[in-house]
Amino acid sequence: MIAFNLHTLKIDNPAMTVSLKSIMTLTTLFFINACGADNSADSVWRALPLKDTVLLTLPHGKVVIELAPQFSPKHVAQFSQLTQQGFYDQTSFYRVIDGFVAQAGPKDGSKEDRSVPLLAMESEWQTDKKWTYTPVQANDLFAEQTGFKDSFALGYQASKDSNFGKAWLTHCPGTVAMARNNEVDSASSHFYVVIGQAPRYLDGIMTIFGRVVYGMQHIQAIQRTEAVEGDYAVDHRDYTKIVTMQLMSDVAKADRIHIEVENTESTKFAERLVKRKAREGAFFYKKPPPVLDVCQIPIRSRRVK
Amino acid sequence: MIAFNLHTLKIDNPAMTVSLKSIMTLTTLFFINACGADNSADSVWRALPLKDTVLLTLPHGKVVIELAPQFSPKHVAQFSQLTQQGFYDQTSFYRVIDGFVAQAGPKDGSKEDRSVPLLAMESEWQTDKKWTYTPVQANDLFAEQTGFKDSFALGYQASKDSNFGKAWLTHCPGTVAMARNNEVDSASSHFYVVIGQAPRYLDGIMTIFGRVVYGMQHIQAIQRTEAVEGDYAVDHRDYTKIVTMQLMSDVAKADRIHIEVENTESTKFAERLVKRKAREGAFFYKKPPPVLDVCQIPIRSRRVK
């Protein structure tokens, strides 16, 4: 008993039916695969390119991060370069606040810290009429529209005449972004992963450049550095260290973790959103409001050989 | 460098000023304390009664749960009784989905499982004109109004003539609620803790009866039971067990953890909400929308001797 099977998190498993449409779909799929594209409307899964994938090895587990060079090219370039230099190896998660963020980087003010160039903010971009995304929800508390693009959650605001607009990646659990000082263009190497309720008030003023696609439970298990008032202080020697941070393309073949993620541009994904909003099934004896929090839609990952 | 001090999570530390109002306030405070009340507008902290506090001991750490008998009396009564019988000791967290919930209880269909009476839903209640709460946000995606009452996050909807309304506790990270089958009144002993982005579509159709006030990081570190597709399956022998679950009043005095929580009925708390919404400080070189997600306002706890 106690099903509590919120099937919304389970993999959709519709009965197999082969229609003319499916056959046409299949044909298209083969064609598109042959061209190397993988986010057509018919591909449920999208393989992550090894060079845009990071393997973060923690003492207690392995984590995979998908980088977003299409949204934050300079941040990804610098982060990738530092990663390749072994810059993050043996650095600590020195600011870990339960329900908020796990932040890591070199020792504050150290030679390594000061050696890294500052980056210009890459938090939002202009869109034109041709730009597309998968819409999720209108009139979200923090955005006129929310949606997904390339599996990343985003906010969108159209111009008054709808001829163009602006879009920005949004902070959800698992989001990887660069920390900064008070100045807008002051990020360098310190990064954080969101480990609690989406701090969306940071949207548009921080550069998001990746997201955790595997091993998020190990990020959640990182030693907190801030204790509850009145409790025993956390010893800095207990802080969780990064064992190694590597681009997946630099990892020995046998040790690579190959991940495919849900293609948010697919027809199946759009269908899943509709279904999730409707909350069908006997469990929902009373229907919740037909709305979706863009950060409460898990984007599935799978491990492939 | 890299301050990234989102002071919003830090304790407000305004300069001390003694005004006539403060002195009057102080007098009131003494009076109220003498009566045993502790959620007056002037008490920043509220001590948790030992009998409505649960000590959940996990293999890797101690967790404290505040129960909510004022909102869900029957669920709290049954949960407390089971806890006192040692019912949960050595049971497992058998359904732990990263970003969603950690659920525990007896073995499905076992004698223990079947022995527990079913409970009638206690998910919302009617309010009258005298009922008060601390408002947070209007036109939240899931509620006409959100707010807090006795440190619990809630949703509120007024009747058309505003003479009465309904209120319900809302699912936030750390929320403790009873699982159920498809039927509305089918909860018994299986409970879950929210460990990811607030699943607010469950509001009003599940009974929330507590919240984690200490040790949430240990809940976050519970072994997940569902693996990513294609990954090594999680062995059920690795599931995290509850070592013991006790009412704090039943714990040996030396082992008790005394917690005080932020009094959400205080003037100071209302001030903190205004400040948090305004996002003052040089860090916010561009202001986010002046809105608050009720689940993204950490209610502080402190440990006292």
Coordinates of C-alpha atoms in Angstrom, one line a residue:
Chain A
M1 CA 0.0 0.0 0.0
I2 CA 0.8 3.7 0.1
A3 CA 1.4 4.1 -3.5
F4 CA 2.0 7.8 -3.5
N5 CA 3.2 7.1 -7.0
L6 CA 3.5 10.6 -8.3
H7 CA 3.8 9.1 -11.7
T8 CA 4.9 12.5 -13.0
L9 CA 8.4 11.6 -12.0
K10 CA 8.3 8.3 -13.7
I11 CA 9.1 7.6 -17.2
D12 CA 6.1 7.8 -19.5
N13 CA 5.5 4.4 -20.9
P14 CA 2.7 4.7 -23.4
A15 CA 1.5 1.6 -25.2
M16 CA 3.4 1.0 -28.4
T17 CA 1.3 1.8 -31.4
V18 CA 2.7 2.2 -34.9
S19 CA 0.9 4.7 -36.9
L20 CA 1.8 6.3 -40.2
K21 CA 2.9 9.3 -38.3
S22 CA 5.3 7.1 -36.2
I23 CA 6.8 5.6 -39.3
M24 CA 7.3 9.0 -40.9
T25 CA 8.8 10.1 -37.6
L26 CA 11.2 7.2 -37.6
T27 CA 12.3 8.0 -41.1
T28 CA 13.0 11.6 -40.2
L29 CA 14.9 10.5 -37.1
F30 CA 17.3 8.3 -39.1
F31 CA 17.9 11.2 -41.5
I32 CA 18.5 13.6 -38.7
N33 CA 20.8 11.3 -36.8
A34 CA 22.8 10.8 -39.9
C35 CA 23.4 14.5 -39.9
G36 CA 24.6 14.5 -36.3
A37 CA 21.8 16.7 -35.0
D38 CA 20.1 15.4 -31.9
N39 CA 17.5 17.9 -30.8
S40 CA 14.9 17.4 -33.5
A41 CA 11.3 17.3 -32.4
D42 CA 11.5 13.5 -32.6
S43 CA 14.5 12.7 -30.5
V44 CA 13.5 12.0 -27.0
W45 CA 17.1 12.0 -25.8
R46 CA 20.1 14.2 -26.6
A47 CA 23.7 13.0 -26.1
L48 CA 26.0 15.4 -24.3
P49 CA 29.2 16.3 -26.2
L50 CA 32.2 15.1 -24.2
K51 CA 33.9 18.5 -24.4
D52 CA 30.9 20.3 -23.0
T53 CA 30.6 17.9 -20.1
V54 CA 32.5 18.0 -16.8
L55 CA 33.3 15.1 -14.5
L56 CA 33.4 16.4 -10.9
T57 CA 34.8 13.8 -8.6
L58 CA 34.0 14.2 -4.9
P59 CA 35.3 12.0 -2.1
H60 CA 31.9 10.4 -1.9
G61 CA 30.7 10.2 -5.5
K62 CA 30.9 11.3 -9.1
V63 CA 28.9 14.2 -10.5
V64 CA 28.4 15.2 -14.1
I65 CA 27.8 18.8 -15.2
E66 CA 26.5 19.9 -18.6
L67 CA 28.0 23.1 -19.7
A68 CA 26.1 25.7 -21.7
P69 CA 28.5 27.4 -24.2
Q70 CA 25.5 28.4 -26.3
F71 CA 24.3 30.7 -23.5
S72 CA 27.4 31.7 -21.6
P73 CA 30.4 31.2 -24.0
K74 CA 33.0 33.2 -22.1
H75 CA 32.2 31.7 -18.8
V76 CA 32.2 28.2 -20.2
A77 CA 35.5 28.9 -22.0
Q78 CA 37.2 30.1 -18.9
F79 CA 35.8 27.4 -16.6
S80 CA 36.8 24.7 -19.2
Q81 CA 40.3 26.1 -19.4
L82 CA 40.7 26.2 -15.7
T83 CA 39.3 22.7 -15.4
Q84 CA 41.8 21.5 -18.0
Q85 CA 44.7 23.1 -16.0
G86 CA 43.6 21.2 -12.9
F87 CA 42.8 24.5 -11.2
Y88 CA 39.9 23.1 -9.2
D89 CA 41.6 19.9 -8.0
Q90 CA 41.9 19.9 -4.2
T91 CA 39.9 23.2 -3.8
S92 CA 37.1 23.2 -1.3
F93 CA 33.4 23.8 -1.1
Y94 CA 34.0 26.6 1.4
R95 CA 30.5 28.1 1.5
V96 CA 27.7 25.5 1.7
I97 CA 24.4 26.7 3.1
D98 CA 21.7 24.2 3.4
G99 CA 18.7 25.0 1.2
F100 CA 20.7 27.5 -0.8
V101 CA 24.1 26.9 -2.5
A102 CA 27.3 24.9 -2.4
Q103 CA 30.1 27.2 -3.5
A104 CA 33.7 26.2 -4.3
G105 CA 36.8 27.8 -5.5
P106 CA 40.5 28.6 -4.7
K107 CA 41.5 30.2 -1.4
D108 CA 40.2 33.7 -1.2
G109 CA 42.9 36.3 -2.3
S110 CA 45.5 33.5 -3.0
K111 CA 47.9 33.8 -6.0
E112 CA 45.7 31.3 -7.9
D113 CA 42.6 33.3 -7.1
R114 CA 44.0 36.6 -8.3
S115 CA 45.5 35.0 -11.4
V116 CA 42.1 34.4 -13.0
P117 CA 40.7 37.1 -15.4
L118 CA 37.4 38.7 -14.5
L119 CA 34.5 38.0 -16.7
A120 CA 31.8 40.2 -18.2
M121 CA 28.2 39.2 -17.2
E122 CA 26.4 36.8 -19.5
S123 CA 23.1 36.5 -17.8
E124 CA 20.6 37.4 -20.6
W125 CA 20.3 37.7 -24.3
Q126 CA 18.2 39.4 -26.9
T127 CA 16.0 37.2 -29.1
D128 CA 14.5 37.8 -32.5
K129 CA 11.4 36.5 -34.1
K130 CA 13.1 33.3 -35.3
W131 CA 14.2 32.3 -31.8
T132 CA 12.2 29.5 -30.4
Y133 CA 11.9 27.8 -27.0
T134 CA 9.5 25.3 -25.3
P135 CA 7.1 27.4 -23.2
V136 CA 6.1 26.2 -19.8
Q137 CA 4.1 28.8 -17.9
A138 CA 2.9 32.3 -18.4
N139 CA 2.9 34.9 -15.5
D140 CA 5.2 33.0 -13.3
L141 CA 6.0 35.0 -10.2
F142 CA 9.4 36.0 -11.6
A143 CA 8.9 36.0 -15.3
E144 CA 6.3 36.8 -18.0
Q145 CA 7.0 33.4 -19.4
T146 CA 9.1 30.4 -18.4
G147 CA 10.3 27.6 -20.6
F148 CA 13.1 25.4 -21.7
K149 CA 15.8 25.7 -24.3
D150 CA 18.3 22.8 -24.8
S151 CA 17.2 21.4 -21.4
F152 CA 18.0 24.6 -19.5
A153 CA 15.1 26.4 -17.7
L154 CA 14.7 30.0 -18.7
G155 CA 12.6 33.1 -18.3
Y156 CA 11.4 35.1 -21.3
Q157 CA 10.0 38.6 -21.8
A158 CA 8.6 39.8 -25.1
S159 CA 9.0 43.3 -26.3
K160 CA 5.7 45.3 -26.5
D161 CA 5.3 44.6 -30.2
S162 CA 6.4 41.0 -29.8
N163 CA 9.0 41.5 -32.5
F164 CA 11.8 40.6 -30.2
G165 CA 12.4 39.8 -26.6
K166 CA 14.9 38.9 -24.0
A167 CA 15.6 35.6 -22.4
W168 CA 17.7 34.4 -19.4
L169 CA 18.6 31.1 -17.8
T170 CA 16.9 30.7 -14.5
H171 CA 18.1 29.4 -11.1
C172 CA 16.8 26.0 -10.3
P173 CA 18.1 23.2 -8.1
G174 CA 21.2 21.8 -9.8
T175 CA 22.0 25.1 -11.6
V176 CA 25.7 25.9 -11.8
A177 CA 26.6 29.6 -11.9
M178 CA 29.6 31.8 -11.3
A179 CA 29.9 33.7 -8.0
R180 CA 30.9 37.3 -8.1
N181 CA 31.7 40.4 -6.0
N182 CA 29.3 43.3 -5.8
E183 CA 30.4 44.6 -9.2
V184 CA 28.5 43.3 -12.2
D185 CA 31.6 42.0 -14.2
S186 CA 33.5 40.5 -11.3
A187 CA 33.1 36.7 -11.7
S188 CA 36.3 34.7 -12.2
S189 CA 36.6 31.1 -11.0
H190 CA 34.4 30.6 -7.9
F191 CA 31.2 28.8 -8.8
Y192 CA 28.1 27.6 -6.9
V193 CA 25.5 24.9 -7.4
V194 CA 22.0 25.5 -6.2
I195 CA 21.0 22.9 -3.6
G196 CA 17.6 24.3 -2.4
Q197 CA 14.5 26.0 -3.4
A198 CA 15.2 28.0 -6.6
P199 CA 16.7 31.4 -5.6
R200 CA 15.2 33.1 -8.7
Y201 CA 15.9 36.6 -7.4
L202 CA 19.4 35.9 -8.7
D203 CA 18.2 35.5 -12.3
G204 CA 19.6 38.0 -14.7
I205 CA 22.3 39.2 -12.2
M206 CA 24.5 36.0 -12.1
T207 CA 25.9 34.0 -15.0
I208 CA 24.5 30.5 -15.1
F209 CA 26.8 28.3 -17.3
G210 CA 25.8 24.7 -16.5
R211 CA 23.6 22.3 -14.7
V212 CA 24.1 19.0 -12.8
V213 CA 22.8 16.1 -14.9
Y214 CA 24.1 13.2 -12.8
G215 CA 25.0 12.6 -9.2
M216 CA 23.0 15.6 -7.7
Q217 CA 22.6 13.5 -4.5
H218 CA 26.4 13.8 -4.0
I219 CA 26.2 17.6 -4.3
Q220 CA 23.4 17.5 -1.7
A221 CA 25.6 15.5 0.6
I222 CA 28.5 18.1 0.6
Q223 CA 29.4 19.1 4.1
R224 CA 27.6 22.3 5.1
T225 CA 29.9 25.1 6.3
E226 CA 27.4 27.1 8.2
A227 CA 25.9 25.8 11.4
V228 CA 22.6 26.7 13.0
E229 CA 23.1 29.4 15.5
G230 CA 24.1 28.0 18.9
D231 CA 25.2 24.7 17.4
Y232 CA 28.8 23.3 17.2
A233 CA 30.7 25.2 14.5
V234 CA 31.7 23.3 11.5
D235 CA 35.5 22.7 11.3
H236 CA 37.0 23.9 8.1
R237 CA 39.1 20.8 7.9
D238 CA 35.9 18.9 7.4
Y239 CA 35.0 20.9 4.3
T240 CA 34.3 18.8 1.2
K241 CA 37.2 18.9 -1.3
I242 CA 37.0 18.5 -5.0
V243 CA 39.2 15.4 -5.7
T244 CA 39.4 16.3 -9.5
M245 CA 37.4 18.3 -12.0
Q246 CA 38.0 17.3 -15.6
L247 CA 36.4 17.8 -19.0
M248 CA 34.9 14.4 -19.9
S249 CA 36.9 14.5 -23.1
D250 CA 40.0 14.4 -21.0
V251 CA 38.9 11.5 -18.9
A252 CA 40.4 8.1 -19.7
K253 CA 37.9 6.3 -21.9
A254 CA 37.2 3.5 -19.4
D255 CA 36.3 6.1 -16.7
R256 CA 34.0 8.3 -18.8
I257 CA 30.4 8.7 -17.8
H258 CA 28.2 9.1 -20.9
I259 CA 25.0 10.9 -20.3
E260 CA 22.0 11.6 -22.4
V261 CA 19.5 14.1 -21.3
E262 CA 15.9 14.7 -22.2
N263 CA 15.5 16.7 -25.3
T264 CA 13.2 19.6 -24.3
E265 CA 12.7 20.4 -28.0
S266 CA 10.9 17.1 -28.6
T267 CA 7.3 16.5 -29.2
K268 CA 7.3 13.9 -26.4
F269 CA 8.6 16.5 -23.9
A270 CA 5.9 19.0 -24.9
E271 CA 3.3 16.2 -24.4
R272 CA 4.8 15.5 -21.0
L273 CA 4.4 19.1 -20.0
V274 CA 0.7 19.1 -20.9
K275 CA 0.2 15.9 -19.0
R276 CA 2.0 17.1 -16.0
K277 CA 0.0 20.3 -15.9
A278 CA -3.3 18.3 -16.1
R279 CA -2.4 16.0 -13.2
E280 CA -4.5 13.1 -14.4
G281 CA -4.8 9.9 -12.5
A282 CA -6.8 8.8 -9.5
F283 CA -4.2 10.1 -7.1
F284 CA -5.4 13.6 -7.8
Y285 CA -8.8 13.3 -6.4
K286 CA -8.9 17.1 -6.4
K287 CA -7.0 18.8 -9.2
P288 CA -4.3 21.3 -8.2
P289 CA -4.2 24.6 -10.2
P290 CA -3.2 23.8 -13.8
V291 CA 0.2 25.5 -13.5
L292 CA 3.8 24.5 -13.6
D293 CA 6.8 25.8 -11.7
V294 CA 9.6 25.5 -14.3
C295 CA 12.0 24.4 -11.6
Q296 CA 9.8 21.6 -10.5
I297 CA 9.9 19.7 -13.8
P298 CA 12.8 17.2 -13.5
I299 CA 14.6 16.9 -16.8
R300 CA 15.5 13.3 -17.1
S301 CA 19.1 12.0 -17.6
R302 CA 20.2 8.5 -18.5
R303 CA 23.5 6.8 -18.5
V304 CA 24.6 5.1 -21.7
K305 CA 27.5 2.8 -22.4
Chain B
M1 CA 37.1 38.4 -2.7
I2 CA 34.0 36.8 -4.1
A3 CA 31.7 38.0 -1.4
F4 CA 28.5 36.7 -2.9
N5 CA 27.1 37.4 0.6
L6 CA 23.5 37.1 -0.1
H7 CA 23.0 38.7 3.3
T8 CA 19.3 37.7 3.1
L9 CA 20.3 34.5 4.8
K10 CA 22.3 36.2 7.4
I11 CA 20.9 37.4 10.7
D12 CA 19.6 41.0 10.6
N13 CA 21.7 43.0 12.9
P14 CA 20.2 46.5 13.1
A15 CA 21.7 49.1 15.4
M16 CA 20.2 49.1 18.8
T17 CA 17.9 52.0 19.4
V18 CA 15.7 52.4 22.4
S19 CA 12.5 54.3 21.7
L20 CA 9.4 54.7 23.7
K21 CA 7.8 52.1 21.6
S22 CA 10.6 49.6 22.4
I23 CA 10.2 50.2 26.1
M24 CA 6.4 49.7 25.9
T25 CA 7.2 46.6 23.8
L26 CA 9.5 45.2 26.5
T27 CA 6.8 45.7 29.1
T28 CA 4.3 43.8 27.0
L29 CA 6.9 41.1 26.4
F30 CA 7.4 40.4 30.1
F31 CA 3.7 40.3 30.6
I32 CA 3.2 37.8 27.8
N33 CA 6.1 35.6 28.8
A34 CA 4.7 35.4 32.3
C35 CA 1.6 33.9 30.7
G36 CA 3.6 31.3 28.8
A37 CA 2.9 32.7 25.3
D38 CA 5.9 33.0 23.0
N39 CA 4.6 34.2 19.7
S40 CA 3.9 37.8 20.5
A41 CA 4.8 40.5 18.0
D42 CA 8.0 41.2 20.0
S43 CA 9.5 37.8 20.5
V44 CA 11.9 37.1 17.7
W45 CA 12.3 33.5 18.8
R46 CA 9.8 30.8 19.8
A47 CA 10.8 27.8 21.9
L48 CA 9.5 24.5 20.6
P49 CA 7.5 22.5 23.2
L50 CA 9.3 19.2 23.8
K51 CA 6.2 17.1 23.3
D52 CA 5.6 18.6 19.8
T53 CA 9.2 18.0 18.8
V54 CA 10.6 14.9 17.4
L55 CA 14.2 13.6 17.4
L56 CA 14.9 11.5 14.3
T57 CA 18.2 9.8 14.7
L58 CA 19.8 8.7 11.4
P59 CA 23.0 6.7 11.1
H60 CA 24.8 9.8 9.9
G61 CA 23.2 12.6 12.0
K62 CA 20.4 13.9 14.1
V63 CA 17.3 15.7 12.8
V64 CA 14.7 17.6 14.7
I65 CA 11.1 17.9 13.4
E66 CA 8.5 20.4 14.7
L67 CA 5.0 19.0 14.7
A68 CA 1.9 21.0 13.9
P69 CA -0.9 19.8 16.2
Q70 CA -2.7 23.2 15.7
F71 CA -3.1 22.4 12.0
S72 CA -3.3 18.6 11.7
P73 CA -4.2 17.3 15.2
K74 CA -5.2 13.8 14.2
H75 CA -2.1 13.2 12.1
V76 CA 0.1 14.5 14.8
A77 CA -1.6 12.5 17.5
Q78 CA -1.2 9.2 15.5
F79 CA 2.4 10.0 14.5
S80 CA 3.3 10.9 18.0
Q81 CA 1.7 7.7 19.4
L82 CA 3.5 5.5 16.8
T83 CA 6.7 7.3 17.6
Q84 CA 6.3 6.7 21.3
Q85 CA 5.7 3.0 20.6
G86 CA 9.0 2.8 18.7
F87 CA 7.1 2.0 15.5
Y88 CA 9.5 3.8 13.2
D89 CA 12.7 2.5 14.8
Q90 CA 14.7 0.4 12.2
T91 CA 12.3 1.2 9.4
S92 CA 13.8 2.4 6.1
F93 CA 13.7 5.4 3.8
Y94 CA 12.5 3.2 1.0
R95 CA 11.5 5.8 -1.6
V96 CA 14.0 8.6 -1.9
I97 CA 13.9 10.5 -5.2
D98 CA 16.5 13.2 -5.6
G99 CA 14.9 16.6 -5.9
F100 CA 11.6 15.3 -4.7
V101 CA 10.9 13.4 -1.5
A102 CA 12.5 11.0 1.1
Q103 CA 9.7 8.7 2.2
A104 CA 9.9 6.2 5.1
G105 CA 7.6 3.7 6.8
P106 CA 7.1 0.1 7.7
K107 CA 7.4 -2.7 5.2
D108 CA 4.5 -2.4 2.7
G109 CA 1.6 -4.7 3.6
S110 CA 3.4 -6.1 6.7
K111 CA 1.5 -6.7 9.9
E112 CA 2.8 -3.4 11.4
D113 CA 1.7 -1.6 8.3
R114 CA -1.8 -3.0 8.3
S115 CA -2.2 -2.4 12.1
V116 CA -2.3 1.4 11.8
P117 CA -5.7 3.1 11.5
L118 CA -6.4 5.2 8.4
L119 CA -6.6 9.0 8.9
A120 CA -9.0 11.5 7.5
M121 CA -7.4 14.2 5.4
E122 CA -6.4 17.4 7.3
S123 CA -5.1 19.5 4.5
E124 CA -7.0 22.8 4.8
W125 CA -9.2 24.7 7.1
Q126 CA -11.8 27.4 7.2
T127 CA -10.8 30.8 8.6
D128 CA -13.0 33.5 10.0
K129 CA -12.5 37.3 10.2
K130 CA -10.5 37.0 13.4
W131 CA -7.9 34.6 12.0
T132 CA -4.6 36.2 11.2
Y133 CA -1.4 35.3 9.5
T134 CA 1.7 37.0 8.2
P135 CA 1.2 37.7 4.5
V136 CA 4.1 37.1 2.1
Q137 CA 3.0 37.4 -1.5
A138 CA -0.2 38.0 -3.5
N139 CA -0.9 36.1 -6.7
D140 CA 1.7 33.4 -6.2
L141 CA 1.5 30.8 -9.0
F142 CA -0.3 28.3 -6.7
A143 CA -2.2 30.6 -4.3
E144 CA -4.1 33.9 -4.1
Q145 CA -2.0 34.7 -1.1
T146 CA 0.9 33.0 0.6
G147 CA 2.2 33.7 4.1
F148 CA 3.3 32.2 7.4
K149 CA 1.5 31.1 10.6
D150 CA 3.5 29.7 13.5
S151 CA 6.5 29.4 11.2
F152 CA 4.7 27.2 8.7
A153 CA 4.3 28.4 5.1
L154 CA 0.7 28.5 3.9
G155 CA -1.6 29.4 1.1
Y156 CA -4.7 31.5 1.7
Q157 CA -7.8 32.2 -0.3
A158 CA -10.5 34.7 0.8
S159 CA -14.2 34.2 0.2
K160 CA -15.7 36.7 -2.3
D161 CA -17.0 39.0 0.4
S162 CA -13.8 38.5 2.4
N163 CA -15.8 37.5 5.5
F164 CA -14.1 34.2 5.7
G165 CA -11.6 32.1 3.8
K166 CA -9.6 28.9 3.6
A167 CA -6.0 28.3 4.4
W168 CA -3.7 25.3 3.9
L169 CA -0.1 24.5 4.7
T170 CA 2.1 24.5 1.6
H171 CA 4.8 22.0 0.5
C172 CA 8.3 23.6 0.9
P173 CA 11.7 21.9 1.3
G174 CA 11.8 20.3 4.8
T175 CA 8.0 19.9 4.9
V176 CA 6.9 16.6 6.6
A177 CA 3.7 15.1 5.3
M178 CA 1.8 11.8 5.4
A179 CA 1.9 9.7 2.3
R180 CA -1.4 8.0 1.2
N181 CA -3.0 5.8 -1.4
N182 CA -5.2 7.1 -4.2
E183 CA -8.1 7.5 -1.8
V184 CA -8.4 10.8 0.0
D185 CA -8.5 9.4 3.6
S186 CA -5.9 6.7 3.2
A187 CA -2.9 8.0 5.1
S188 CA -1.6 6.0 8.1
S189 CA 2.1 5.9 9.0
H190 CA 4.2 6.4 5.9
F191 CA 5.6 9.9 5.8
Y192 CA 7.8 11.9 3.5
V193 CA 10.1 14.9 3.8
V194 CA 10.4 17.3 0.8
I195 CA 14.0 17.4 -0.4
G196 CA 13.7 19.4 -3.6
Q197 CA 11.9 22.2 -5.3
A198 CA 8.6 22.7 -3.5
P199 CA 6.0 20.2 -5.1
R200 CA 3.2 22.7 -4.5
Y201 CA 0.8 20.8 -6.7
L202 CA 0.4 18.5 -3.7
D203 CA -0.9 21.3 -1.5
G204 CA -4.4 20.7 -0.2
I205 CA -4.4 17.0 -1.2
M206 CA -1.8 15.7 1.4
T207 CA -1.7 16.3 5.1
I208 CA 1.3 18.3 6.2
F209 CA 2.0 17.8 9.9
G210 CA 5.5 19.0 10.5
R211 CA 8.7 20.5 9.3
V212 CA 12.4 19.9 9.7
V213 CA 13.9 22.6 11.9
Y214 CA 17.4 21.1 12.5
G215 CA 19.7 18.7 10.6
M216 CA 18.0 19.1 7.2
Q217 CA 21.5 18.4 5.6
H218 CA 21.2 14.9 7.1
I219 CA 17.8 14.4 5.4
Q220 CA 19.5 15.6 2.1
A221 CA 22.2 13.0 2.6
I222 CA 19.8 10.0 2.8
Q223 CA 20.6 7.3 0.3
R224 CA 18.5 7.7 -2.9
T225 CA 16.6 4.6 -3.9
E226 CA 16.0 5.4 -7.5
A227 CA 18.9 5.4 -9.9
V228 CA 19.2 7.3 -13.1
E229 CA 18.1 5.1 -16.1
G230 CA 21.0 3.0 -17.2
D231 CA 22.9 3.4 -14.0
Y232 CA 23.7 0.8 -11.4
A233 CA 20.6 0.0 -9.4
V234 CA 20.6 1.0 -5.8
D235 CA 20.7 -2.1 -3.5
H236 CA 17.9 -2.1 -1.0
R237 CA 20.4 -3.2 1.7
D238 CA 21.9 0.3 1.3
Y239 CA 18.7 2.1 2.1
T240 CA 19.0 4.5 5.0
K241 CA 17.4 3.3 8.2
I242 CA 15.9 5.3 11.0
V243 CA 17.9 4.4 14.1
T244 CA 15.3 5.8 16.4
M245 CA 12.4 8.2 16.3
Q246 CA 11.4 9.7 19.6
L247 CA 9.4 12.6 21.0
M248 CA 11.9 15.0 22.4
S249 CA 10.0 14.8 25.8
D250 CA 10.9 11.1 25.9
V251 CA 14.6 11.6 25.2
A252 CA 17.0 11.5 28.2
K253 CA 17.6 15.0 29.3
A254 CA 21.3 15.0 28.5
D255 CA 20.6 14.0 24.9
R256 CA 17.8 16.5 24.1
I257 CA 18.3 19.0 21.4
H258 CA 16.5 22.2 22.3
I259 CA 15.5 24.3 19.4
E260 CA 14.0 27.8 19.1
V261 CA 12.6 28.9 15.8
E262 CA 12.0 32.3 14.3
N263 CA 8.6 33.7 15.4
T264 CA 6.9 34.5 12.1
E265 CA 4.3 36.6 14.0
S266 CA 7.0 39.0 15.2
T267 CA 7.4 42.6 14.0
K268 CA 11.1 41.8 13.3
F269 CA 10.0 39.0 10.9
A270 CA 7.6 41.2 9.1
E271 CA 10.4 43.7 8.7
R272 CA 12.7 41.0 7.4
L273 CA 10.2 40.2 4.7
V274 CA 10.0 43.8 3.5
K275 CA 13.8 44.0 3.4
R276 CA 14.1 40.7 1.6
K277 CA 11.7 41.7 -1.0
A278 CA 13.5 45.0 -1.6
R279 CA 16.9 43.3 -2.1
E280 CA 18.8 46.3 -1.0
G281 CA 22.6 46.3 -1.0
A282 CA 25.2 46.9 -3.6
F283 CA 25.2 43.2 -4.6
F284 CA 21.9 43.8 -6.4
Y285 CA 23.2 46.2 -9.0
K286 CA 19.9 45.5 -10.8
K287 CA 16.9 44.8 -8.7
P288 CA 15.0 41.6 -9.2
P289 CA 11.2 41.7 -9.3
P290 CA 9.9 42.7 -5.8
V291 CA 8.3 39.4 -5.1
L292 CA 8.9 36.5 -2.6
D293 CA 8.5 32.8 -3.1
V294 CA 7.2 31.6 0.3
C295 CA 9.3 28.5 0.1
Q296 CA 12.5 30.5 -0.5
I297 CA 12.4 32.3 2.8
P298 CA 14.5 30.3 5.3
I299 CA 12.9 30.3 8.7
R300 CA 15.8 30.4 11.1
S301 CA 16.4 27.9 13.9
R302 CA 18.8 28.1 16.8
R303 CA 20.0 25.6 19.3
V304 CA 19.7 26.6 22.9
K305 CA 21.1 24.9 26.0

